[in-house]
Amino acid sequence: MRSFISGNDAAAAAVHLARPQVISAYPITPQTTVVERLAEFVEDGSLDAEFVHVESEHSALSVAMGASLAGVRTFTATSSQGLLYMAEVLPYAAGGRFPVVMVNANRSLALPWNIYGDQRDSLSQLDSGWIQAYAENAQEVLDLTLMAFRVAEDPSVRVPFMVNLDGFHLTHTYEVVELPEQAQVNVFLPDYDPGENQIDFESPRNFGFSAGPEWNASFHRSHHEAMLRAWDVIDQAERKFHAIFGRRYPGGVDAYRCGDAEYILVTLGSVSGLCRETADSLRDHGVRAGILRLRYLRPFPHEAVREVLSPAKATAVLEKDISFGGAGTVFTNVRSAAPAQLNVIGGLGGADISKERIAGIFESLIQGESGVKWL
Amino acid sequence: MSARDLDAREFFFGHKACAGCGGSLAVRIALKVLGERTVAVLPAGCMSAVGFNFPQLAFTNNALITPFAAAASVMTGIEAGLRRRSVKNVRVVGFAGDGGTADIGLQALSGAIDRGDNILYICYDNEAYMNTGIQKSGLTPHGARTTTTPHKGSRRPKKDMLAIVAANGVNYTASASIGYLDDYMRKIKKAAGITGAKYIHVLAPCPTGWGVNTDETVEIAREAVDVGFWPLREYENGTWITNRAPSRPQDLERHIKRQGRFKIEKRYQED
């Protein structure tokens, strides 16, 4: 069924279809409509779940974690300051290997206060041990959220999953979205099987324990390896998704006209469409431009990034983020896989990124500019 | 409920608590009353520090450590999850210290009480952050020296947690002392039979932090009740009951003077 809905509606629709049993959330702009819809679904009886009204984001994720430990599928959503307020619980949920799914509406961080979209919130939490994916449009929000449950809950992964969508640009703009049928979703995403990592009254367990220097690294290494194994699970999920729903997704990166590109711009999220349009225009004028959109930042698609970027003459990374005194976090990550010369910081606090400015980034690349540059 | 009725099985042993630890006794006895179908939830604090050192895990029932501020919220999640799965005849109990309850965990506890979640929250109160080396908490009594009130002692009174949880709308709350185990056990059993949010606040002396001998823990906990320092009370359906009137209030001064933590050097003494 096709429906004209916002990115947040798409997220809520996906969660509805995924049938979590415990949802806990605290309101924050621009995430609010996700949880408002879910509360409606629970109250009108169309979603048979417990909606827990918590007093903070710290508790939102703590409740989800407790429910996951009790053996049910769980969901929460947040944004910006809220993500940072739950920051303590992020590595806790990840280290405990609780496959919580969270939607994060990307929003700027205070100070100065700003409710609009940039990606400083989630990028500051890359090391928390969560899978992080970034959607480009409302359809991808829905599809990624469904895949998030499947990937996070896979017995070989068991890592929480954060689906990111740009505040306002995606959360509050309306697009035509294909809503899957429940029966199809049930095939793609069967009921939750908690496996062994749950409360068991036959064979009681201790969880969330301490591990000293002699044991500590083995837990973290196993977590890291689970993240790396996630690539196969993501690949299987995307194949299955294509077979059932007819939409194909390309894994860690989405490369556009990169095959013969001399100059490549790396992007994240909703700005990518405009970047592709700019690349098309530039190609009309003889510039061999390509766009590489990162879909996943954790696990980081090292191989795919290296493969696409290595043949290019020069690469720029455009991102709505800055690690003060360093460079953009996406840039730093990209450079861990392949050479990239120019890091353009733009769109902070919801600032507009125009086609002309994007074309200007390619002009800078052609001129041989490098380092960090503000759009 | 008396020691005769108590479950002979142990649910909390092999831990690394100090000699004479009041907190470990509070946890051990509570679990014996509640039984094996209990999920024990412990935030950062003494009991989580001594009970969960992989691979030496000291709980034989399901148990976990939560983030410091999150004991009540994790309890909510566990209770909701088990209920969704129609798991019957289970109890979700929290064991949080005074700092984990009255300071960093207060917001989450208020949230759980506000929602009326079916949990039993037990605060084992040793009146300071003992696990990290005796720092002042919101439940350190007036005049008690800690490593962060090193000379003059705490200048603030102890927060009244029972009044706080009652004002939040708790279904049942009670104070208790490990010096009066029969009263403590009765209250746990009673709370376990009540639906909704329950809060028990048990005085659990720490010989190291209080400056008493390790064989005096139970005696000092009993004396605190007898001299009126820590009254045993219960609150249910909007009514307060005093369970035990102080039997020897005249010994209050002696009770305070025998504890090293209340000894203030002359030059730091104020009026």
XYZ file of C-alpha atoms in Angstrom:
646
model
C 0.000 0.000 0.000
C 1.325 3.431 -0.918
C 0.950 6.162 1.628
C 1.951 9.830 1.866
C 3.696 10.055 5.244
C 6.589 11.678 7.098
C 9.882 10.025 7.973
C 8.777 9.724 11.564
C 5.500 8.135 10.449
C 7.542 5.693 8.393
C 9.607 4.790 11.447
C 6.476 4.291 13.546
C 4.869 2.200 10.787
C 7.951 -0.032 10.677
C 7.934 -0.496 14.443
C 4.219 -1.323 14.316
C 4.928 -3.975 11.703
C 7.871 -5.306 13.737
C 5.608 -6.051 16.741
C 7.833 -5.119 19.704
C 6.371 -6.026 23.086
C 7.869 -3.228 25.157
C 8.342 0.352 23.945
C 9.774 3.010 26.223
C 10.461 6.572 25.233
C 10.837 10.114 26.427
C 9.781 12.993 24.175
C 12.270 15.224 22.385
C 11.939 17.256 19.209
C 12.138 16.112 16.402
C 11.593 12.495 17.518
C 8.215 13.076 19.186
C 5.833 12.035 16.435
C 7.437 8.576 16.270
C 6.452 7.820 19.843
C 3.133 9.656 19.598
C 2.125 7.324 16.751
C 3.307 4.275 18.691
C 1.350 5.362 21.766
C -1.713 5.708 19.528
C -1.209 2.214 18.114
C -0.935 0.797 21.624
C -4.003 2.665 22.894
C -6.168 1.803 19.881
C -5.173 -1.834 20.327
C -3.611 -2.272 16.883
C -0.215 -2.882 18.509
C -0.187 -5.332 21.402
C 2.681 -3.835 23.373
C 3.499 -2.177 26.655
C 4.199 1.543 26.275
C 6.290 2.660 29.263
C 6.206 6.390 30.038
C 9.648 7.075 31.438
C 10.987 10.148 33.165
C 14.183 10.441 31.081
C 16.081 9.018 28.137
C 18.452 7.316 30.568
C 15.464 5.380 31.834
C 14.035 4.881 28.327
C 16.988 2.762 27.295
C 17.272 1.172 30.755
C 13.674 -0.043 30.529
C 14.275 -1.352 27.016
C 17.374 -3.143 28.231
C 15.520 -4.725 31.166
C 12.702 -5.862 28.884
C 15.202 -7.300 26.424
C 16.761 -9.231 29.288
C 13.293 -10.544 30.092
C 13.167 -11.925 26.562
C 10.999 -9.588 24.496
C 11.529 -7.392 21.430
C 12.020 -3.769 22.448
C 12.123 -0.333 20.868
C 12.983 3.212 21.868
C 13.548 6.488 20.045
C 15.371 9.694 20.837
C 17.375 12.597 19.473
C 20.232 14.956 20.256
C 20.459 15.874 23.961
C 18.308 12.841 24.677
C 20.816 10.527 23.013
C 23.553 12.106 25.086
C 21.484 11.793 28.239
C 21.216 8.055 27.613
C 24.869 7.881 26.592
C 25.851 5.981 29.720
C 23.383 3.241 28.877
C 24.424 2.916 25.197
C 27.615 0.897 25.772
C 25.856 -0.905 28.616
C 23.105 -2.179 26.304
C 25.687 -3.003 23.650
C 28.117 -4.737 26.028
C 25.214 -6.710 27.511
C 24.376 -7.691 23.903
C 20.748 -6.634 24.164
C 19.354 -6.247 20.624
C 17.369 -3.075 21.298
C 16.371 -1.093 18.200
C 16.400 2.688 18.451
C 15.430 5.397 16.017
C 17.487 8.547 16.431
C 16.242 11.740 14.818
C 19.542 13.472 14.058
C 19.637 16.899 15.657
C 22.256 19.426 16.624
C 23.770 19.543 20.107
C 23.690 22.468 22.541
C 25.256 24.960 23.083
C 24.032 26.991 21.290
C 20.574 25.436 21.461
C 19.197 24.312 18.139
C 16.423 21.877 17.307
C 17.317 21.349 13.649
C 19.162 18.593 11.948
C 22.823 17.778 11.950
C 24.612 14.572 12.827
C 26.752 15.554 15.779
C 24.540 13.587 18.169
C 24.905 10.080 16.748
C 28.437 10.587 15.429
C 29.566 11.400 18.963
C 28.376 7.911 19.954
C 30.111 5.842 17.284
C 32.222 4.098 19.914
C 29.272 2.965 22.006
C 29.138 -0.463 20.378
C 25.875 0.002 18.468
C 25.286 -0.647 14.813
C 24.640 2.731 13.209
C 22.824 3.175 9.891
C 21.702 6.379 8.183
C 18.616 6.676 5.986
C 18.276 8.937 2.974
C 14.498 9.075 2.609
C 11.298 8.001 4.347
C 11.110 4.695 2.489
C 14.593 3.819 3.624
C 13.665 4.805 7.196
C 10.894 2.225 7.127
C 12.957 -0.451 5.420
C 16.055 0.083 7.567
C 13.997 -0.063 10.759
C 12.547 -3.428 9.746
C 16.009 -4.684 8.844
C 17.387 -3.307 12.110
C 15.332 -5.764 14.177
C 16.357 -8.683 11.988
C 20.063 -7.816 12.039
C 20.256 -6.853 15.724
C 18.453 -10.010 16.829
C 20.412 -12.414 14.645
C 22.082 -14.984 16.955
C 25.474 -14.310 15.367
C 25.176 -10.542 15.934
C 23.140 -9.641 19.068
C 24.102 -5.993 19.025
C 21.710 -3.042 19.404
C 20.893 -1.069 16.263
C 20.478 2.702 15.845
C 18.577 3.885 12.771
C 19.354 7.541 12.061
C 17.229 9.951 10.080
C 17.852 13.655 9.550
C 15.865 15.894 11.884
C 13.132 17.779 10.009
C 14.586 17.040 6.545
C 13.354 13.475 7.006
C 11.413 13.412 10.257
C 8.910 16.092 9.260
C 8.793 16.048 5.455
C 6.224 13.914 3.656
C 6.931 11.435 0.916
C 5.180 8.575 -0.791
C 6.132 5.420 1.067
C 5.307 1.842 0.201
C 3.907 0.203 3.340
C 4.514 -3.555 3.433
C 1.806 -6.045 4.301
C 1.934 -7.480 7.812
C 1.973 -11.054 6.493
C 5.050 -10.300 4.396
C 6.794 -8.646 7.329
C 6.066 -11.687 9.485
C 7.984 -13.789 6.969
C 10.895 -11.338 6.892
C 10.921 -10.805 10.646
C 9.590 -13.759 12.659
C 8.703 -13.426 16.336
C 11.597 -12.602 18.628
C 13.743 -15.474 19.853
C 15.824 -14.196 22.776
C 18.220 -17.145 22.769
C 20.315 -17.655 25.878
C 20.842 -14.041 26.888
C 17.717 -13.836 29.007
C 16.360 -14.422 32.477
C 15.847 -18.130 33.005
C 14.184 -19.554 36.085
C 15.182 -23.130 35.251
C 18.828 -22.237 34.936
C 19.317 -18.843 36.621
C 22.061 -16.554 35.382
C 23.987 -13.477 36.459
C 24.135 -10.652 33.922
C 25.837 -7.318 33.570
C 28.757 -8.453 35.706
C 32.276 -7.117 36.195
C 35.204 -8.512 34.221
C 38.714 -7.667 35.372
C 41.839 -7.177 33.264
C 42.277 -10.891 32.630
C 38.806 -11.269 31.111
C 37.826 -7.813 29.899
C 39.270 -7.862 26.395
C 37.714 -11.204 25.518
C 34.228 -9.734 25.954
C 35.054 -6.677 23.858
C 36.737 -8.716 21.171
C 33.714 -10.959 20.888
C 31.532 -7.831 20.560
C 33.819 -6.414 17.855
C 33.761 -9.676 15.941
C 29.966 -9.792 16.154
C 29.901 -6.329 14.565
C 32.092 -7.570 11.724
C 29.887 -10.641 11.263
C 26.955 -8.253 10.902
C 28.000 -7.587 7.281
C 26.969 -11.088 6.236
C 23.744 -10.782 8.180
C 23.009 -7.383 6.618
C 23.675 -8.868 3.191
C 21.325 -11.797 3.837
C 18.689 -9.441 5.235
C 18.883 -7.217 2.144
C 18.596 -10.198 -0.202
C 15.615 -11.525 1.692
C 14.122 -8.047 1.794
C 14.475 -7.742 -1.971
C 12.917 -11.146 -2.505
C 9.896 -10.325 -0.349
C 9.353 -6.600 -0.872
C 11.087 -5.953 -4.198
C 13.337 -3.161 -2.945
C 17.076 -3.672 -3.206
C 19.616 -2.145 -0.842
C 23.368 -2.047 -1.404
C 24.885 -2.787 2.016
C 27.374 -0.430 3.622
C 27.624 2.117 0.815
C 25.480 3.435 -1.991
C 27.790 4.432 -4.867
C 26.453 6.675 -7.622
C 28.416 7.103 -10.875
C 31.612 6.275 -9.018
C 32.857 3.623 -11.476
C 34.735 6.047 -13.717
C 34.668 9.037 -11.363
C 37.746 11.219 -10.966
C 36.233 13.217 -8.131
C 34.053 11.657 -5.481
C 32.020 13.305 -2.771
C 31.227 11.161 0.276
C 27.883 11.934 1.945
C 25.542 10.784 4.695
C 21.770 10.943 4.862
C 19.200 13.121 3.131
C 21.575 15.558 1.418
C 22.715 12.749 -0.881
C 19.929 13.197 -3.456
C 20.902 16.784 -4.105
C 24.531 15.728 -4.327
C 23.675 13.148 -6.997
C 21.729 15.775 -8.937
C 24.771 18.051 -8.724
C 27.021 15.265 -9.957
C 24.728 14.745 -12.943
C 24.921 18.454 -13.824
C 28.689 18.455 -13.468
C 28.986 15.439 -15.727
C 27.011 17.378 -18.351
C 29.907 19.828 -18.195
C 32.597 17.191 -18.473
C 33.457 16.730 -14.798
C 33.566 13.055 -13.908
C 31.843 13.362 -10.565
C 30.594 10.570 -8.305
C 28.734 10.355 -5.010
C 29.407 7.772 -2.346
C 26.695 7.696 0.287
C 27.604 5.878 3.486
C 24.657 3.839 4.764
C 26.424 2.276 7.728
C 29.018 3.904 9.981
C 29.205 0.956 12.409
C 30.284 -1.495 11.399
C 32.325 0.739 9.091
C 32.341 -0.442 5.453
C 36.120 -0.318 5.064
C 36.354 -2.602 2.062
C 33.565 -1.001 0.082
C 34.881 2.499 0.763
C 38.418 1.497 -0.232
C 37.208 -0.177 -3.388
C 35.168 2.820 -4.544
C 37.514 5.623 -3.522
C 40.914 4.171 -4.384
C 40.765 4.767 -8.171
C 39.545 8.390 -7.797
C 41.857 11.371 -8.247
C 40.504 13.184 -5.219
C 37.789 12.689 -2.607
C 35.879 15.100 -0.400
C 33.690 14.276 2.583
C 30.671 16.503 3.222
C 29.288 16.141 6.714
C 27.021 17.815 9.248
C 29.504 17.361 12.028
C 32.775 18.642 13.417
C 35.021 17.129 16.049
C 36.347 20.417 17.388
C 40.060 20.826 16.999
C 40.206 17.779 14.750
C 38.116 17.231 11.636
C 34.696 15.830 10.829
C 34.185 12.376 12.294
C 32.977 10.915 9.003
C 36.126 12.242 7.307
C 38.343 10.611 9.931
C 36.518 7.336 9.457
C 36.677 7.468 5.666
C 40.409 8.151 5.850
C 40.852 4.985 7.886
C 39.849 3.113 4.712
C 41.033 5.196 1.745
C 42.681 8.512 0.916
C 40.380 11.548 1.157
C 41.727 15.058 0.788
C 39.000 17.523 1.612
C 36.568 17.659 4.531
C 33.670 20.069 4.094
C 31.669 20.907 7.202
C 28.146 22.055 6.379
C 24.532 21.869 7.408
C 25.242 22.419 11.100
C 22.134 23.288 13.085
C 19.979 22.711 9.998
C 21.812 25.172 7.710
C 20.849 24.827 4.069
C 23.230 23.068 1.695
C 22.655 24.357 -1.842
C 23.429 22.730 -5.170
C 25.823 25.603 -5.919
C 27.788 24.943 -2.753
C 27.978 21.239 -3.544
C 29.273 22.077 -7.028
C 31.789 24.315 -5.287
C 33.112 21.319 -3.344
C 33.939 19.578 -6.626
C 35.581 22.809 -7.857
C 37.732 22.815 -4.699
C 38.706 19.188 -5.331
C 39.727 20.014 -8.910
C 41.801 22.915 -7.568
C 43.586 20.466 -5.295
C 42.331 21.875 -2.006
C 42.701 19.761 1.104
C 42.061 19.847 4.828
C 38.970 21.027 6.691
C 36.837 23.650 4.997
C 33.577 25.250 6.173
C 30.827 25.300 3.577
C 7.913 -14.704 59.900
C 10.917 -15.833 61.903
C 14.276 -17.497 61.369
C 12.531 -20.873 61.784
C 10.484 -20.337 58.600
C 13.442 -19.146 56.611
C 14.480 -20.971 53.438
C 17.587 -23.041 54.222
C 18.948 -22.446 50.718
C 21.422 -19.668 50.078
C 21.034 -17.360 47.068
C 23.910 -14.966 47.742
C 27.232 -16.442 48.789
C 30.861 -16.618 47.736
C 30.964 -12.850 47.413
C 33.744 -10.526 48.473
C 31.963 -8.376 51.036
C 34.010 -7.137 53.987
C 33.824 -8.827 57.364
C 30.803 -7.624 59.294
C 29.048 -6.211 56.204
C 25.465 -5.192 56.961
C 24.494 -4.824 53.296
C 25.318 -8.416 52.388
C 23.177 -9.650 55.273
C 20.276 -7.497 54.048
C 20.559 -8.983 50.537
C 21.041 -12.562 51.739
C 18.040 -12.515 54.060
C 15.767 -10.745 51.578
C 16.462 -13.376 48.919
C 15.758 -16.169 51.382
C 12.339 -14.614 52.005
C 11.615 -13.982 48.325
C 12.821 -17.342 46.971
C 14.347 -18.569 43.750
C 11.823 -17.033 41.357
C 13.271 -13.633 42.086
C 15.236 -11.398 39.745
C 17.715 -9.316 41.750
C 18.615 -5.958 40.260
C 21.622 -4.103 41.647
C 23.000 -0.778 40.504
C 26.645 0.136 41.035
C 27.426 -0.064 44.743
C 28.887 -2.321 47.400
C 26.777 -5.390 46.670
C 27.272 -5.273 42.904
C 30.992 -4.714 43.405
C 31.366 -7.743 45.660
C 28.858 -10.058 43.991
C 29.547 -10.070 40.265
C 33.248 -10.562 39.625
C 33.359 -12.790 36.559
C 33.790 -15.706 36.713
C 32.975 -15.597 40.449
C 29.263 -14.779 40.298
C 27.651 -14.856 43.719
C 23.908 -14.994 43.030
C 22.233 -18.336 42.445
C 19.045 -16.647 41.284
C 18.791 -14.438 38.181
C 20.640 -11.227 38.980
C 22.300 -8.332 37.228
C 24.128 -5.046 37.690
C 22.489 -1.976 36.172
C 23.882 1.478 35.437
C 24.135 3.439 38.683
C 21.106 5.650 38.077
C 18.971 2.983 36.460
C 18.051 0.312 39.014
C 14.356 1.204 39.136
C 14.087 1.600 35.348
C 15.729 -1.715 34.583
C 13.377 -3.313 37.125
C 10.450 -1.773 35.256
C 11.704 -3.201 31.986
C 12.218 -6.680 33.419
C 8.796 -6.689 35.041
C 7.125 -5.488 31.824
C 8.994 -8.036 29.714
C 8.192 -10.967 32.000
C 4.550 -9.891 32.165
C 4.372 -9.707 28.359
C 5.669 -13.255 28.251
C 3.071 -14.309 30.845
C 5.768 -15.538 33.230
C 3.911 -15.990 36.500
C 4.917 -16.047 40.151
C 8.035 -13.930 39.864
C 9.360 -11.034 41.889
C 11.597 -8.252 40.661
C 13.609 -6.884 43.578
C 16.169 -4.093 43.622
C 19.039 -3.742 46.081
C 20.478 -0.259 45.897
C 22.682 1.560 48.344
C 21.931 4.938 49.877
C 23.723 6.861 47.114
C 22.133 4.744 44.386
C 18.739 5.450 45.920
C 18.620 8.898 47.485
C 21.067 10.604 45.113
C 21.734 9.327 41.591
C 18.860 6.842 41.394
C 16.113 9.008 42.854
C 14.721 10.184 39.504
C 14.309 6.674 38.124
C 12.793 5.495 41.413
C 10.301 8.359 41.290
C 9.400 7.370 37.721
C 8.776 3.743 38.671
C 6.620 4.722 41.657
C 4.734 7.218 39.507
C 3.926 4.466 36.996
C 2.880 2.106 39.771
C 5.226 -0.580 38.476
C 5.062 -3.901 40.267
C 8.521 -3.863 41.826
C 10.086 -4.153 45.267
C 12.892 -1.676 45.776
C 15.125 -2.253 48.794
C 17.571 0.427 49.834
C 20.374 -0.995 51.990
C 21.506 2.118 53.744
C 25.043 2.212 55.098
C 24.889 6.000 55.147
C 27.693 6.864 52.719
C 29.329 5.799 49.446
C 31.176 2.946 51.140
C 32.178 1.082 47.989
C 34.247 4.008 46.727
C 35.765 4.706 50.134
C 33.242 6.366 52.457
C 32.140 9.565 50.711
C 29.129 11.590 51.886
C 25.742 10.726 50.374
C 22.324 12.282 50.781
C 21.686 9.738 53.515
C 24.794 10.443 55.577
C 23.502 11.674 58.933
C 24.317 15.064 60.360
C 27.699 15.055 62.062
C 29.070 11.895 60.454
C 32.590 12.130 59.114
C 33.264 10.699 55.684
C 36.242 11.128 53.372
C 34.471 14.088 51.760
C 33.365 15.556 55.096
C 36.672 14.605 56.696
C 36.940 16.888 59.696
C 33.652 18.556 60.548
C 31.296 15.784 59.491
C 28.199 16.195 57.318
C 26.510 19.541 57.909
C 23.210 18.369 56.466
C 20.503 16.097 57.878
C 19.706 12.725 56.310
C 17.102 12.880 53.540
C 13.777 11.381 54.594
C 13.415 8.736 51.888
C 10.272 7.215 53.371
C 8.487 10.556 53.213
C 9.783 11.078 49.668
C 8.516 7.755 48.336
C 5.224 8.193 50.191
C 4.788 11.611 48.577
C 5.500 9.989 45.200
C 2.562 7.651 45.767
C 4.248 4.381 46.694
C 1.889 1.504 47.524
C 3.837 0.342 50.533
C 6.943 1.552 52.310
C 8.708 0.636 55.510
C 11.911 1.243 57.368
C 13.782 -1.752 58.721
C 17.063 -2.638 60.362
C 19.290 -5.680 60.035
C 19.306 -5.556 63.844
C 15.654 -6.622 63.793
C 15.599 -9.344 61.176
C 12.162 -10.681 62.108
C 10.659 -7.252 61.427
C 12.685 -6.923 58.176
C 11.616 -10.361 56.952
C 7.974 -9.716 57.781
C 8.044 -6.476 55.815
C 9.646 -8.105 52.781
C 7.079 -10.866 52.830
C 4.274 -8.346 53.178
C 5.632 -6.170 50.374
C 5.975 -9.199 48.089
C 2.239 -9.767 48.467
C 1.294 -6.233 47.445
C 0.855 -5.259 43.802
C 2.466 -2.027 42.674
C 5.586 -0.159 43.747
C 7.002 -1.065 47.171
C 9.969 0.460 48.954
C 11.816 -0.919 51.974
C 14.627 1.051 53.548
C 16.880 -1.141 55.658
C 19.601 0.267 57.877
C 22.695 -1.807 57.122
C 25.738 -0.616 59.063
C 29.200 -0.670 57.543
C 31.819 -1.259 60.272
C 34.564 0.244 58.095
C 32.654 3.429 57.413
C 31.018 3.771 60.796
C 34.066 3.118 62.907
C 32.775 0.119 64.849
C 34.114 -3.403 65.204
C 33.130 -6.022 62.636
C 31.331 -8.061 65.293
C 29.189 -5.067 66.290
C 27.208 -4.642 63.035
C 24.007 -6.290 64.183
C 24.234 -4.816 67.654
C 24.695 -1.262 66.377
C 21.837 -1.714 63.898
C 19.605 -2.878 66.742
C 20.719 -0.096 69.026
C 19.963 2.524 66.346
C 16.328 1.447 66.590
C 16.275 1.180 70.380
C 17.654 4.661 70.986
C 15.342 6.281 68.425
C 18.031 7.038 65.849
C 16.297 4.870 63.216
C 12.607 4.263 63.999
C 10.894 1.233 62.502
C 7.882 2.459 60.577
C 5.436 1.307 57.947
C 3.254 3.226 55.511
C 0.307 1.695 53.781
C -2.897 3.122 52.329
C -1.964 6.613 53.431
C -1.321 5.696 57.067
C 1.909 5.616 59.058
C 2.469 3.045 61.778
C 5.387 2.966 64.207
C 6.282 -0.690 64.679
C 8.532 -0.332 67.654
C 8.851 2.544 70.097
C 12.438 3.383 71.157
C 13.050 1.274 74.270
C 16.065 3.187 75.625
C 16.202 6.741 74.253
C 18.502 7.666 77.140
C 21.302 5.724 75.386
C 21.278 7.884 72.262
C 24.436 9.759 73.254
C 26.291 6.539 74.013
C 25.140 5.112 70.654
C 26.604 8.081 68.822
C 29.810 8.259 70.829
C 30.733 4.610 70.253
C 30.923 5.187 66.470
C 34.219 6.537 65.163
C 32.513 8.472 62.396
C 30.921 10.876 64.877
C 34.183 11.729 66.646
C 35.004 15.307 65.688
C 38.300 16.847 66.802
C 37.858 19.745 69.169
C 39.227 22.338 66.720
C 36.566 21.357 64.129
C 33.644 21.273 66.503
C 30.959 23.867 65.882
C 27.943 24.767 67.932
